[in-house]
Coordinates of C-alpha atoms (C1' of nucleotides) in Angstrom, one line a residue:
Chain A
X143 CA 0.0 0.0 0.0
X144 CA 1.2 3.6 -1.0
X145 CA 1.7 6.3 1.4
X146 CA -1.5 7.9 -0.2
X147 CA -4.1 4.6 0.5
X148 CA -2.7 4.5 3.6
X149 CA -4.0 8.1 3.7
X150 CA -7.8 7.2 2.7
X151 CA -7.5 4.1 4.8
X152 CA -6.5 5.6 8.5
X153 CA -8.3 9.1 7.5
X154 CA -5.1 11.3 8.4
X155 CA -4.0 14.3 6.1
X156 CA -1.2 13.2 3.9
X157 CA 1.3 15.7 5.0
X158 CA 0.5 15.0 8.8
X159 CA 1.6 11.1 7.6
X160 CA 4.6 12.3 6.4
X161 CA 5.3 14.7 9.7
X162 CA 4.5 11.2 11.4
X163 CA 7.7 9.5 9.6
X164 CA 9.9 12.3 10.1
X165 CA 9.2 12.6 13.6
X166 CA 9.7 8.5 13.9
X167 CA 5.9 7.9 15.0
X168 CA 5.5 5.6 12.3
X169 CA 8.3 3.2 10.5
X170 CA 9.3 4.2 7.6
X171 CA 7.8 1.8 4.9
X172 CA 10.0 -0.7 3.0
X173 CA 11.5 0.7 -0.5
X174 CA 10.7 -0.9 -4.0
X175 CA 12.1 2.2 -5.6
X176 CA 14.2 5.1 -4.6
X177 CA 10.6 7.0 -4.1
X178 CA 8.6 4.1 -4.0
X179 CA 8.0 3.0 -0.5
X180 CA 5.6 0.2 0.7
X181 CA 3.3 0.3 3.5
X182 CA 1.4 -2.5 5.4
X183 CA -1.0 -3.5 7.7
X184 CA 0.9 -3.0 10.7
X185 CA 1.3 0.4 9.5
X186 CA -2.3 1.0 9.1
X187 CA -2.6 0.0 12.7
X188 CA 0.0 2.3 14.1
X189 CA -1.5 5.2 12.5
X190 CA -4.6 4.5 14.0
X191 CA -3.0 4.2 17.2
X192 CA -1.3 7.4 16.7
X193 CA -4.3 9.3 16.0
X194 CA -6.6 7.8 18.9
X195 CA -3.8 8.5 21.1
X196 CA -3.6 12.0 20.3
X197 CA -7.1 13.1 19.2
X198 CA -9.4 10.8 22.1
X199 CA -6.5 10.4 24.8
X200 CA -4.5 13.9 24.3
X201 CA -1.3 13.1 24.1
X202 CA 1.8 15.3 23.0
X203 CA 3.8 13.7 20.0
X204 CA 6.6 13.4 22.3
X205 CA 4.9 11.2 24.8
X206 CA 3.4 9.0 21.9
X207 CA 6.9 8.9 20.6
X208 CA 8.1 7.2 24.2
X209 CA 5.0 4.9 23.9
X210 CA 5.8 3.5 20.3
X211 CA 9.2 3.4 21.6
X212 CA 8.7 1.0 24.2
X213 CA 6.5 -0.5 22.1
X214 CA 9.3 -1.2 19.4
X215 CA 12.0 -2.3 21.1
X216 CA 9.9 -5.8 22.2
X217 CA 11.1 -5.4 25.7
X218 CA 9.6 -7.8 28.7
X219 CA 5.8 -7.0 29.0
X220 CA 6.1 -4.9 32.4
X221 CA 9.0 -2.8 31.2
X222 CA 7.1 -1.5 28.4
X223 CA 4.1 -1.0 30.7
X224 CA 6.0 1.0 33.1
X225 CA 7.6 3.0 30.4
X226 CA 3.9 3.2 28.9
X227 CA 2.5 4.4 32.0
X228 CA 5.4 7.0 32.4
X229 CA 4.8 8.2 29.0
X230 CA 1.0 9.1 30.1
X231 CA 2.0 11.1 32.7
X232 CA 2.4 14.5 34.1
X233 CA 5.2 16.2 34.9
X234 CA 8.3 15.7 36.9
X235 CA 8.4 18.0 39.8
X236 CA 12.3 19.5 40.1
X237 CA 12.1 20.7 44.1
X238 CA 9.8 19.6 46.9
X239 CA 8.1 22.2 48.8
X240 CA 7.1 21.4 52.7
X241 CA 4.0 20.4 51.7
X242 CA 5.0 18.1 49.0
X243 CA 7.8 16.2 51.1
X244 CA 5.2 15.2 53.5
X245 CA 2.7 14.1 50.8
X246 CA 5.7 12.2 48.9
X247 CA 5.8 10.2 52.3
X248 CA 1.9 9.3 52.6
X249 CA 2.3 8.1 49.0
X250 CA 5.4 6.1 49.2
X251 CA 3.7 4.4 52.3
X252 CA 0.8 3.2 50.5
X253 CA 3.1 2.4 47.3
X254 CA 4.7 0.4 50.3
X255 CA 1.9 -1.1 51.3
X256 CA 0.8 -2.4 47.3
X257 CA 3.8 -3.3 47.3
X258 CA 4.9 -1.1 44.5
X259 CA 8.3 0.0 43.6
X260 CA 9.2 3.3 44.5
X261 CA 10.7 5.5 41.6
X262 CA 12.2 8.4 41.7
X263 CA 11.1 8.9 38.1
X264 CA 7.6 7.6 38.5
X265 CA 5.7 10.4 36.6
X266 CA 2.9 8.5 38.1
X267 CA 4.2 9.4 41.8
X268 CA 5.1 12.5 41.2
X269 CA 1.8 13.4 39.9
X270 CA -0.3 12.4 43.2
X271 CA 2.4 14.1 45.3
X272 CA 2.2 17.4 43.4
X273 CA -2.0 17.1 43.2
X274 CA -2.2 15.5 47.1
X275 CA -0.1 18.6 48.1
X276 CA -1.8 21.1 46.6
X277 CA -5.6 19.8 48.3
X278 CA -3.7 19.7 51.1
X279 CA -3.0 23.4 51.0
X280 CA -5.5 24.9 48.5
X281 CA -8.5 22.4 49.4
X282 CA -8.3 21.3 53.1
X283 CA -6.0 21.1 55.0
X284 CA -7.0 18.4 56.9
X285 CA -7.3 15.3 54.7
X286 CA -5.7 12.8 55.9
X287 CA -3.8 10.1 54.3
X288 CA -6.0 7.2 55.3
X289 CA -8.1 8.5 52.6
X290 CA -5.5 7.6 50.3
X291 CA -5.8 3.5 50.5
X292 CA -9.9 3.2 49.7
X293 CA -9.2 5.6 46.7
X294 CA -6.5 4.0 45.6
X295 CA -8.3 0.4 46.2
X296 CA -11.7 2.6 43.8
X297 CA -9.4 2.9 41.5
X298 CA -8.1 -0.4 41.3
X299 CA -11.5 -1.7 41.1
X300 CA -12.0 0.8 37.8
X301 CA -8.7 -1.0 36.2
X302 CA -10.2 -4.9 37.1
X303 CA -13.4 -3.3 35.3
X304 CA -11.5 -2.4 31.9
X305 CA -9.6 -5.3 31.7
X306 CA -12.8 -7.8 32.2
X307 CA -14.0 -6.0 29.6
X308 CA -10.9 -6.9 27.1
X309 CA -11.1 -10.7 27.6
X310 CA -8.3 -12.6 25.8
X311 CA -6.1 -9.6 25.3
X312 CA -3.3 -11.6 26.7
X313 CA -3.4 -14.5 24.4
X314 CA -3.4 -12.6 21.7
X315 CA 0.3 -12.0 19.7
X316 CA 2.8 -10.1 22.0
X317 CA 2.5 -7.4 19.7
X318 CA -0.7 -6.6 19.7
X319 CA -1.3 -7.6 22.8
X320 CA 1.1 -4.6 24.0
X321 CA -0.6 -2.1 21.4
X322 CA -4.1 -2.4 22.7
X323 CA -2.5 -2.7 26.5
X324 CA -1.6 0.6 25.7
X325 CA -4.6 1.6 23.9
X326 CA -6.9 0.2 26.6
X327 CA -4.7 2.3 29.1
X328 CA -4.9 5.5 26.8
X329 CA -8.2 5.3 25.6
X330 CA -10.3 3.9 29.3
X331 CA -9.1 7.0 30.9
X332 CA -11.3 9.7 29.4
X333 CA -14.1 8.0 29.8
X334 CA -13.4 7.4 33.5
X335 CA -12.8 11.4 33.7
X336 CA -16.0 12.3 32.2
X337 CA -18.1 9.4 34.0
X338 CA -16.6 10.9 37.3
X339 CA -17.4 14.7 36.3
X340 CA -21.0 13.3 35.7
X341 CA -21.0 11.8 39.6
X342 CA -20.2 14.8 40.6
X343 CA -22.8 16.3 38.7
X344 CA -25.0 14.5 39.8
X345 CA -24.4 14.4 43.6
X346 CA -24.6 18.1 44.0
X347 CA -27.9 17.4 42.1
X348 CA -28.7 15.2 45.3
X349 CA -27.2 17.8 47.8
X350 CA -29.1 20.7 46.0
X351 CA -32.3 18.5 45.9
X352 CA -32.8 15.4 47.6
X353 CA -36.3 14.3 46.0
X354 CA -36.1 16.1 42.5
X355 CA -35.7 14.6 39.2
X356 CA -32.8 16.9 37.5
X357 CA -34.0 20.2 36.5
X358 CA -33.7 20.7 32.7
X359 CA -30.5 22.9 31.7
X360 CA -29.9 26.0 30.4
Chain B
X169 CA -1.8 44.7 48.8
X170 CA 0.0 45.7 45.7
X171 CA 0.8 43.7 42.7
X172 CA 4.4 43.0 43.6
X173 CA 3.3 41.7 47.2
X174 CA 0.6 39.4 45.3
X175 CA 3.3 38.0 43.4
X176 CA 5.8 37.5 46.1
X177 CA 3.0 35.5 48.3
X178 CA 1.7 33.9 45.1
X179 CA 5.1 33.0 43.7
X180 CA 3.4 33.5 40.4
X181 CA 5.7 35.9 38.6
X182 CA 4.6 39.6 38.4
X183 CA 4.8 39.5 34.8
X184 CA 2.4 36.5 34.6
X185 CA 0.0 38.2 36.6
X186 CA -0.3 41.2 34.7
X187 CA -1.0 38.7 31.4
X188 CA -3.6 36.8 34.1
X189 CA -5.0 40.3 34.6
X190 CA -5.2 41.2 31.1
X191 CA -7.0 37.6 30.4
X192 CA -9.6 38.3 32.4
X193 CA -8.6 35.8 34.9
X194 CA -7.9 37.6 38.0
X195 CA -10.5 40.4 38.2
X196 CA -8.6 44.3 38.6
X197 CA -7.7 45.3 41.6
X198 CA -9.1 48.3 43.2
X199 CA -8.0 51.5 42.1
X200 CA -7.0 53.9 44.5
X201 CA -4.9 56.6 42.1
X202 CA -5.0 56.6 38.4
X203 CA -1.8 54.2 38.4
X204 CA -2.2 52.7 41.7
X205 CA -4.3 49.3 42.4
X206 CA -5.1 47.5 45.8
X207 CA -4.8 43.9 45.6
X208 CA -7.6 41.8 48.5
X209 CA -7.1 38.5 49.9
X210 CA -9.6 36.8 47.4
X211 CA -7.2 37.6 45.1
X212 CA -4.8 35.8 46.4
X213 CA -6.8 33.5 46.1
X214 CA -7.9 33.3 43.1
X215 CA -4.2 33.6 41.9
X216 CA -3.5 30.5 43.9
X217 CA -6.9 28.8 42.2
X218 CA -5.4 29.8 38.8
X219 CA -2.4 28.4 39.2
X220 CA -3.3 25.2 40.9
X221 CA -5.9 24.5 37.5
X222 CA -3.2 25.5 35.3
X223 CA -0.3 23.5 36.7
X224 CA -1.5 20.9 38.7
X225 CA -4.7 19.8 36.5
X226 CA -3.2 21.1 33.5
X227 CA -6.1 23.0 32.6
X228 CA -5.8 25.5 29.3
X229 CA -6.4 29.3 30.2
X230 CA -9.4 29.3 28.0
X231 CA -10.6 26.5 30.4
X232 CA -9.6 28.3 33.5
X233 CA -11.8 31.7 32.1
X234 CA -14.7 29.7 32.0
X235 CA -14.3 28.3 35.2
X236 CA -13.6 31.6 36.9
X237 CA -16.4 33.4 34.6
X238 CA -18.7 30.5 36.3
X239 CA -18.0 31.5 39.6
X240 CA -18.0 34.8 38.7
X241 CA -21.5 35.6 37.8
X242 CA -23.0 34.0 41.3
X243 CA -24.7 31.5 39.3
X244 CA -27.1 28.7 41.2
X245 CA -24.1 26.1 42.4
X246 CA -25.9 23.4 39.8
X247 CA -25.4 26.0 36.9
X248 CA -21.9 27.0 37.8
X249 CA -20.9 23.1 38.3
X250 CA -22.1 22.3 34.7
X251 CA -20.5 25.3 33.0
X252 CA -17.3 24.3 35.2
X253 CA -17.7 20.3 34.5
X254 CA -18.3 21.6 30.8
X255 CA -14.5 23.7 31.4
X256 CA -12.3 21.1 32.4
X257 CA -14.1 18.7 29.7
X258 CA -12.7 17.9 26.4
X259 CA -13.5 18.7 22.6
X260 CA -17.2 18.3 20.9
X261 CA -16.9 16.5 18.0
X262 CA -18.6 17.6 15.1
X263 CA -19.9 15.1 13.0
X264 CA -20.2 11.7 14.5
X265 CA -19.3 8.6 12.6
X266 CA -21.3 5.3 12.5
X267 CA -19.7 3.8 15.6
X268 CA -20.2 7.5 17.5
X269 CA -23.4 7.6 16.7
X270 CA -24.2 3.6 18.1
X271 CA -21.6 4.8 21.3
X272 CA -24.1 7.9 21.5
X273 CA -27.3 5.8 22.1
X274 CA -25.3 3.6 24.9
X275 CA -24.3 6.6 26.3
X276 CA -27.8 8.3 26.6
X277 CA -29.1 5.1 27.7
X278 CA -27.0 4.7 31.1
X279 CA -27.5 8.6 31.6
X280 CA -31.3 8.7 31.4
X281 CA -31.0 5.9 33.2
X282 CA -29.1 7.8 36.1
X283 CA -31.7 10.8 35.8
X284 CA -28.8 12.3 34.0
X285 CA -30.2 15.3 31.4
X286 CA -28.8 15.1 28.0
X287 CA -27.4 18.0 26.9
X288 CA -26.1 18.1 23.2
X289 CA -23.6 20.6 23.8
X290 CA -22.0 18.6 27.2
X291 CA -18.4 18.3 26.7
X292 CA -18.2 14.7 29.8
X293 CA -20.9 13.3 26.7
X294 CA -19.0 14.1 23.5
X295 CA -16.2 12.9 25.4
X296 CA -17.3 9.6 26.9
X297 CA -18.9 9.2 23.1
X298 CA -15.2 10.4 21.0
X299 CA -13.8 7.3 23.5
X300 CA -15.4 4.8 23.9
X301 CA -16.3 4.3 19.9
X302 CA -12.8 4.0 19.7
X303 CA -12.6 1.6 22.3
X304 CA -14.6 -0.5 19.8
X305 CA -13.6 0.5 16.7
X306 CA -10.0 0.2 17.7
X307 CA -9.3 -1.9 20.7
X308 CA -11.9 -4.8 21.1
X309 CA -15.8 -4.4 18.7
X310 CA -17.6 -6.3 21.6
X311 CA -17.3 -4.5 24.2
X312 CA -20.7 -4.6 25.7
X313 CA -23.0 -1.4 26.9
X314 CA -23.7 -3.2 29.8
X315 CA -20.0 -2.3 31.0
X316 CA -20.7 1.1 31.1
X317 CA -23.0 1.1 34.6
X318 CA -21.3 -0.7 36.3
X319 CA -17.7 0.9 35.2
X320 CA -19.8 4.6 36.2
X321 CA -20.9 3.6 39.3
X322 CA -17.4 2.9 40.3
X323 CA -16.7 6.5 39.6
X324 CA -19.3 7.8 41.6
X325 CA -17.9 5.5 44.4
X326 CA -14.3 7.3 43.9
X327 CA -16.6 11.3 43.7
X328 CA -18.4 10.3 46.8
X329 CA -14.7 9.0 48.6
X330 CA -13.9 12.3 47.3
X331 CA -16.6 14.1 49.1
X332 CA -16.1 12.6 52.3
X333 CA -12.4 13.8 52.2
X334 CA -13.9 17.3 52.2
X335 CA -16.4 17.8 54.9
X336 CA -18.2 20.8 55.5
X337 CA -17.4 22.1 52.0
X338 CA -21.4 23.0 51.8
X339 CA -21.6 24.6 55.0
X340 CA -18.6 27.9 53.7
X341 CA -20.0 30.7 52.5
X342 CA -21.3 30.0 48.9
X343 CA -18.5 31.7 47.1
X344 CA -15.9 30.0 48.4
X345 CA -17.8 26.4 48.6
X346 CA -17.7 26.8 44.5
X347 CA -14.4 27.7 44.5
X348 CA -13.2 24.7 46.7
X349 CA -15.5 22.7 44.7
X350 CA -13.8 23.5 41.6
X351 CA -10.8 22.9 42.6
X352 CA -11.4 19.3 44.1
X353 CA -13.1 18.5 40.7
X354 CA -9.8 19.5 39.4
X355 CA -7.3 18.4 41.7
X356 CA -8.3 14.6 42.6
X357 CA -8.6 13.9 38.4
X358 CA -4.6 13.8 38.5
X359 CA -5.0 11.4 41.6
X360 CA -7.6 9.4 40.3
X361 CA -5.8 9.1 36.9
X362 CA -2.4 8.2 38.3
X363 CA -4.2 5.7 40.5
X364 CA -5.4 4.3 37.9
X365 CA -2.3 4.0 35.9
X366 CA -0.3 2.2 39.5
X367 CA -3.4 0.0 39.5
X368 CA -2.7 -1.0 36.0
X369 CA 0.7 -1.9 36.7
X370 CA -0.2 -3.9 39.7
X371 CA -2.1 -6.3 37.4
X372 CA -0.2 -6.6 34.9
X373 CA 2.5 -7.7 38.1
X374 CA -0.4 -10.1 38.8
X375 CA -0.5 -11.9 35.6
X376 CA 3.4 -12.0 34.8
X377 CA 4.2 -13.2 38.4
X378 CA 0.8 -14.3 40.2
X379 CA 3.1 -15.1 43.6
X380 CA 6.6 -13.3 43.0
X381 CA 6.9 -9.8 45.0
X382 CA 7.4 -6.8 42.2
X383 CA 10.8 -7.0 40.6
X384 CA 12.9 -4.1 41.6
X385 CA 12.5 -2.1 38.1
X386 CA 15.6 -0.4 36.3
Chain C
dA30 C1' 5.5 7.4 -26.4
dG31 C1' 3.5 11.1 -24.0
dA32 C1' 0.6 13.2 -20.6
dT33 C1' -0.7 13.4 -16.0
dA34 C1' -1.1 12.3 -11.4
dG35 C1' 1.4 10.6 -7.5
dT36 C1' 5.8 9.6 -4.7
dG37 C1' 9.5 10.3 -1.1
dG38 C1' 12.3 13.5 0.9
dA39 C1' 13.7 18.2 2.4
dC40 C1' 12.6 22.5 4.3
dA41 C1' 10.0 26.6 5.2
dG42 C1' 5.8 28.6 6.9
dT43 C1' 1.5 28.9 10.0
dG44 C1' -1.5 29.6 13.8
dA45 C1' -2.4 28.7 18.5
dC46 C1' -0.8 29.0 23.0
dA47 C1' 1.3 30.7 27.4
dC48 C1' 4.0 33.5 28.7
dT49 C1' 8.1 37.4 28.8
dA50 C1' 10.2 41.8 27.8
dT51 C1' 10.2 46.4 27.1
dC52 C1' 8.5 50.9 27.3
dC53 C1' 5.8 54.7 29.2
dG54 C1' 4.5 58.4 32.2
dA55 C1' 2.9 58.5 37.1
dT56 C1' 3.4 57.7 41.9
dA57 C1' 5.6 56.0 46.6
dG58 C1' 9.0 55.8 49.8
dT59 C1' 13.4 57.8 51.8
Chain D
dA267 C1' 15.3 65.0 44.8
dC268 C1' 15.8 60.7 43.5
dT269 C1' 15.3 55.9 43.0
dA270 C1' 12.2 52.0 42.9
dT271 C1' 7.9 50.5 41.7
dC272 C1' 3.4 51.1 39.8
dG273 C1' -0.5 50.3 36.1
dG274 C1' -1.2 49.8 31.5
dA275 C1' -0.1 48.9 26.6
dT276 C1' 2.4 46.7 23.0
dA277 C1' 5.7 43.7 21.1
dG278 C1' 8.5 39.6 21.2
dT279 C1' 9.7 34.6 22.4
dG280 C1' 9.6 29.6 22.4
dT281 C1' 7.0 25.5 21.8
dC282 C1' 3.9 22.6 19.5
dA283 C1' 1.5 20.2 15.8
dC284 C1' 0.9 20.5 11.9
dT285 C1' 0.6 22.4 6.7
dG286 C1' 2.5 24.0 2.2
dT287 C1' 5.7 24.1 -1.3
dC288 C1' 9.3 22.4 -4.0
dC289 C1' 12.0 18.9 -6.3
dA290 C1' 13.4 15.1 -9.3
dC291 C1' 11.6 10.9 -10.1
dT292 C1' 8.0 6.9 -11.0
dA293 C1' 3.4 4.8 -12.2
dT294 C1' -0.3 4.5 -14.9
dC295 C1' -3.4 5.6 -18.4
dT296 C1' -4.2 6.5 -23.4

DNA sequence: AGATAGTGGACAGTGACACTATCCGATAGT
DNA sequence: ACTATCGGATAGTGTCACTGTCCACTATCT
């Protein structure tokens, strides 16, 4: 397949294909010709991973470049998650304020605890730490970091949900099985977002009033 | 207080604030001589609010005006929360496709079934709907709707674990209850969604070594 | 065989975004 | 009096994710 049915096919703008290969998103196909190049399936499928990674998860091209890349190099199945995960992530935080040091120690306990590693690099970690410190000052003050194991253990129970609904995605081909790990990972997460902006919705709904269907909106 | 001391006690630099200022984002000081403005506590606050949407929960400063435009006009708390759960959302997609379109009944299905209104213009909908057709167009066609209640009532569990963290939000005086709302709709998302991504990793641990303890990672 | 559309590769240009920098004339503090 | 700082306005910066244009060459249709 030519660069151009690949085009058609995956529904992405011929020159943003070709900012794809420069940028190492996407393999480059195999030559017939000086400028002839072949693409195949497995193209077609990155492209589409590209895309939904970027348009339906958000990601910056630089993140989904560290995602492919783990992907490529057909490392052990937890390495690539782990370097999957990071590639989601926030941002590293450089120095810890107060505040943060003693959030970075509620969170390494319960990491502790799951019997998680404990990074340094874990954008993962250093996302709750930088978010649990800034309730802690900004929000309330008070919250304590017993709430931290019950959320956690809510959030675990969302993952267990996502993945019974992917049966058989680890006897499928490594390859694959790795791509829609990380789809699943990428693509699961917005709708959790917007399913918990609805709760919230709707529980002031309850607080506002208790016995009322919804009033109709604006 | 004048704008240098806002900055110094924000830590936001002064030069950002004037841009914040100039965004409509932090609302003018008081002007006490043609070239002279007092700066109040609430705008400290707000500064602080600002900043903790922009950097913690990543929010774009067209995002953050809406919130703060929400809080601004003293709305009913229902209104502000849905132009604020509307702010933090995603994109709205234009056209659907075919699988958006099937996604889109699902969708309206569970929410009508939660006394949910559906509102075309809700950004948590178009969202949930972008996602999850590509869950099933890209990652596994059979995912059933009948994982989406069950998958959003494990959501509401985390909002209400969220609530309970907070108590007495309800009980401050109204402007700053929506404030502190806001911002806990904004600053438990990176919590929740780094959770989510440890719990992930957890499993995956699970399945590669059901018994072993986590390998110490490079 | 010739016309025309398409190809890979290089490189420049674009528009949105979130700041920064610089300048101004007017005050504030010492 | 004099230096620092003020508010306000305007211009500039760096990053990001494309998008456009150009080239010599190839594929395909007639």
């Amino acid at each position: 397949m030519k660069i151009s049915e690949l085009s058609r096919q995956s529904g992405i703008p011929l020159p943003t294909l070709k900012f794809y290969l420069r940028e190492g998103l996407l393999p480059p196909g195999t030559l017939t010709q000086p400028n002839q190049a072949d693409y195949s399936e497995s193209h077609l499928r990155r492209a589409e991973l590209i895309r939904a990674l970027r348009e339906v998860a958000g990601l910056s091209i630089a993140k989904i470049r560290a995602v492919v890349d783990a992907l490529e190099q057909g490392e052990a199945t937890y390495e690539v998650m782990g370097q999957a995960v990071d590639a989601l992530g926030g941002e590293a935080v450089s120095a810890f304020t107060l505040a943060q040091a003693q959030a970075a120690t509620d969170i390494d306990t319960l990491l502790t605890e799951l019997g998680l590693p404990i990074r340094d690099e874990s954008l993962a970690r250093h996302q709750i730490i930088a978010a649990f410190a800034t309730v802690r000052t900004l929000l309330f003050p008070d919250v304590a970091a017993e709430f931290l194991m019950p959320y956690y253990l809510a959030a675990e129970k969302l993952a267990r949900l996502e993945k019974a609904a992917t049966p058989g995605l680890f006897e499928l081909p490594p390859e694959q099985a790795l791509e829609k790990a990380m789809l699943g990972l990428a693509l699961f997460e917005p709708i959790l977002v917007a399913f918990r902006r609805l709760a919230h919705e709707r529980i002031v709904l309850e607080v506002l009033a208790p016995e009322a269907s919804p009033p109709a909106r604006r």
